[in-house]
PDB file of C-alpha atoms in Angstrom:
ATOM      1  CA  UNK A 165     103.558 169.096 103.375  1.00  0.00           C
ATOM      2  CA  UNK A 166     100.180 167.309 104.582  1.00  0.00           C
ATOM      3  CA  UNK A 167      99.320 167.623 108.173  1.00  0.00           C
ATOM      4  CA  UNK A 168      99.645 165.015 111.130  1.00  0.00           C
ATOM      5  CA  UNK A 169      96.137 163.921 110.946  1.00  0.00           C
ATOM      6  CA  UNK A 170      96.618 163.524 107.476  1.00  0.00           C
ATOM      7  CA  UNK A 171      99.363 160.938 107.617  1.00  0.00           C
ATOM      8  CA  UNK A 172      99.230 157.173 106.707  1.00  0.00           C
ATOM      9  CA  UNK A 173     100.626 156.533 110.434  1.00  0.00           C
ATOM     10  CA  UNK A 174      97.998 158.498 111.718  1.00  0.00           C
ATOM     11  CA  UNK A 175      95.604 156.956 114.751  1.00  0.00           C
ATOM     12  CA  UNK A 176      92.872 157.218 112.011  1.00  0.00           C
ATOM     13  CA  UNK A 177      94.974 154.974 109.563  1.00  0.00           C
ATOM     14  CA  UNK A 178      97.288 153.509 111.937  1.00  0.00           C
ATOM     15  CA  UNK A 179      95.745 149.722 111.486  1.00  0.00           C
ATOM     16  CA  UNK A 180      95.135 150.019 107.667  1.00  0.00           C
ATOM     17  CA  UNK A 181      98.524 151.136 106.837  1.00  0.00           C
ATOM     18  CA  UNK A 182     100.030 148.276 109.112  1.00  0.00           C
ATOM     19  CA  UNK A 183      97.591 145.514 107.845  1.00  0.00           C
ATOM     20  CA  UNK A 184      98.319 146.532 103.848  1.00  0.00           C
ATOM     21  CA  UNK A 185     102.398 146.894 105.030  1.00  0.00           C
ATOM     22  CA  UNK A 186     102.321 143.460 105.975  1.00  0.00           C
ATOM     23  CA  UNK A 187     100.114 142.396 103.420  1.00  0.00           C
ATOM     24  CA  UNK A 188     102.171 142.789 101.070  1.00  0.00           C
ATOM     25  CA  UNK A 189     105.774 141.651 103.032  1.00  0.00           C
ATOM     26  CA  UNK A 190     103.505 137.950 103.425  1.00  0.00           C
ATOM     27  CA  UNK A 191     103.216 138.497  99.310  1.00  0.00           C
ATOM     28  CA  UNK A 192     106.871 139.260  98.631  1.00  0.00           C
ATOM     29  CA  UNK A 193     107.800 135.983 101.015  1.00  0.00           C
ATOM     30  CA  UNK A 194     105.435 133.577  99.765  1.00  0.00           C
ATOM     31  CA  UNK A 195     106.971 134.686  96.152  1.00  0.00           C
ATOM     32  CA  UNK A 196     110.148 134.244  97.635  1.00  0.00           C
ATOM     33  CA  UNK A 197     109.287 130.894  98.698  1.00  0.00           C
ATOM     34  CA  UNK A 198     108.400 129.891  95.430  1.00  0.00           C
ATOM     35  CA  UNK A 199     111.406 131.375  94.192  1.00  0.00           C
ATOM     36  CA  UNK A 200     113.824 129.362  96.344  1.00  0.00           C
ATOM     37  CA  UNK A 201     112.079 125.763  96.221  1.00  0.00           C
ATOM     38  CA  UNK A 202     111.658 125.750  91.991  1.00  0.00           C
ATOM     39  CA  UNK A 203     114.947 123.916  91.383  1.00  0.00           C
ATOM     40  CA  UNK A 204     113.749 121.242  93.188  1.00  0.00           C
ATOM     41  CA  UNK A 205     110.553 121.066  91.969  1.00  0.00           C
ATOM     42  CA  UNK A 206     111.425 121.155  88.649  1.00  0.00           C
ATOM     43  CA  UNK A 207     114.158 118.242  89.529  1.00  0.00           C
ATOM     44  CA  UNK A 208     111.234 116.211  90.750  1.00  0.00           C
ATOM     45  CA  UNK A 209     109.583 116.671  87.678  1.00  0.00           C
ATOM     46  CA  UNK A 210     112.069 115.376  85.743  1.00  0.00           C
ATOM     47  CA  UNK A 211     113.079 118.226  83.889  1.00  0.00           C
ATOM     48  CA  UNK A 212     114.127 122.212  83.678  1.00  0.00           C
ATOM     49  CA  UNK A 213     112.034 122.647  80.421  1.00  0.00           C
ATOM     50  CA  UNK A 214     108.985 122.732  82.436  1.00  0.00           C
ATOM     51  CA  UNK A 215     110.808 125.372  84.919  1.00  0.00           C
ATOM     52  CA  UNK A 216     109.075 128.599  83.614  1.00  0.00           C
ATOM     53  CA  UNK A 217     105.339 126.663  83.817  1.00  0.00           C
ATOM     54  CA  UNK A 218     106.294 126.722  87.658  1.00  0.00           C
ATOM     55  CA  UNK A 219     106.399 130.840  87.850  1.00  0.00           C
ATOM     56  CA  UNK A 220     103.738 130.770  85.137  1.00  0.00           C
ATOM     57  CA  UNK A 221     101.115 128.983  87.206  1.00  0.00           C
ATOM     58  CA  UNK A 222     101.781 130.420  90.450  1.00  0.00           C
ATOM     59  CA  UNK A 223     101.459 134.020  88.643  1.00  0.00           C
ATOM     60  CA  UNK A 224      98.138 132.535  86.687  1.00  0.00           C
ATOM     61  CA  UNK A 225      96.882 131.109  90.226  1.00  0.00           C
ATOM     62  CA  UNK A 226      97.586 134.916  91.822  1.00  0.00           C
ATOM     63  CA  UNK A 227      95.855 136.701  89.418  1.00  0.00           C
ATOM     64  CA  UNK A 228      92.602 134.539  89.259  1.00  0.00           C
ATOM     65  CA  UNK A 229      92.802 134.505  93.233  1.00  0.00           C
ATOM     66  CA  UNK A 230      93.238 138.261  92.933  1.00  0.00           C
ATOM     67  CA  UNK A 231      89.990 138.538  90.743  1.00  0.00           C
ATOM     68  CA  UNK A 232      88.218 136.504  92.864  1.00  0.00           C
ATOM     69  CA  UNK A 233      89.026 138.214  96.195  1.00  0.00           C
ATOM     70  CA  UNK A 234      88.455 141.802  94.523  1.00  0.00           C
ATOM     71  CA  UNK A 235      84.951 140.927  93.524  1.00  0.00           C
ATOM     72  CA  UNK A 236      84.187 138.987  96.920  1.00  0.00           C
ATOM     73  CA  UNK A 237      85.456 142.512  98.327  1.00  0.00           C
ATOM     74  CA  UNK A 238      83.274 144.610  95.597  1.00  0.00           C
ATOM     75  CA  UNK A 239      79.947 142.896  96.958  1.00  0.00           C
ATOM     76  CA  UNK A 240      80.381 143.189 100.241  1.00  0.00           C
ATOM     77  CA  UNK A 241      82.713 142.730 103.556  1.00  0.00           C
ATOM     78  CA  UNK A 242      86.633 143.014 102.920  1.00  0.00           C
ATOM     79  CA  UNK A 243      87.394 140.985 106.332  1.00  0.00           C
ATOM     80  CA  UNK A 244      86.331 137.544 105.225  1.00  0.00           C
ATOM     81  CA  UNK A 245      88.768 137.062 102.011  1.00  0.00           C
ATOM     82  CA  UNK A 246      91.347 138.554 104.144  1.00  0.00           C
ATOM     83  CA  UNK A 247      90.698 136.575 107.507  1.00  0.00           C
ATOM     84  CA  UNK A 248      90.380 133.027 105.371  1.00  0.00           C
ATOM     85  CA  UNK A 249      93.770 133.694 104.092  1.00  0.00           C
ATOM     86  CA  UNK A 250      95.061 134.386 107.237  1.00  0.00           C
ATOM     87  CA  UNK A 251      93.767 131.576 108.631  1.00  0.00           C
ATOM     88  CA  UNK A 252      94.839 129.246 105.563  1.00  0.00           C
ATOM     89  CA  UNK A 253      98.511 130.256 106.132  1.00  0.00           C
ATOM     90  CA  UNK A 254      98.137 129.365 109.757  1.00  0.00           C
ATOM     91  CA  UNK A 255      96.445 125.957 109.020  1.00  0.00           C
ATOM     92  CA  UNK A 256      98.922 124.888 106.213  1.00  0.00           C
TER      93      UNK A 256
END
């Protein structure tokens, strides 16, 4: 078993481990989201054959945001892809 200091909850990791946790909980709700409001956006579309292009787009537009972000994060600070979001979900 690993030690205390060791530990994801750890002081040391404390922040991390909290900021990725809820990271990933905004994630899971914003696909949620998307989840619950597709009948009705494929209803004002005017049809449920385009229903899948509404999962495949958002998917598309997460994976090209999450190639984007990684290389932003590659070159150089990790706090300014994160702290736009944040502040794009507050704004919106």
């Amino acid at each position: 078993m690993s030690s205390p200091s060791q530990s994801i909850f750890s002081p040391r990791y404390f922040a991390l481990s909290i900021g990725i946790i809820l990271s990933v909980m905004a994630v899971g709700f914003e696909g949620l989201s998307v989840t619950t409001i597709a009948p009705s956006i494929a209803s004002d579309l005017n049809g449920l054959n385009l229903f899948g292009w509404i999962f495949s787009t958002y998917l598309l537009a997460q994976i090209i945001g999450t190639l984007v972000v990684g290389r932003i994060i590659d070159k150089g600070d990790p706090q300014f892809p994160l702290l736009s979001h944040f502040f794009c979900l507050l704004s919106g």
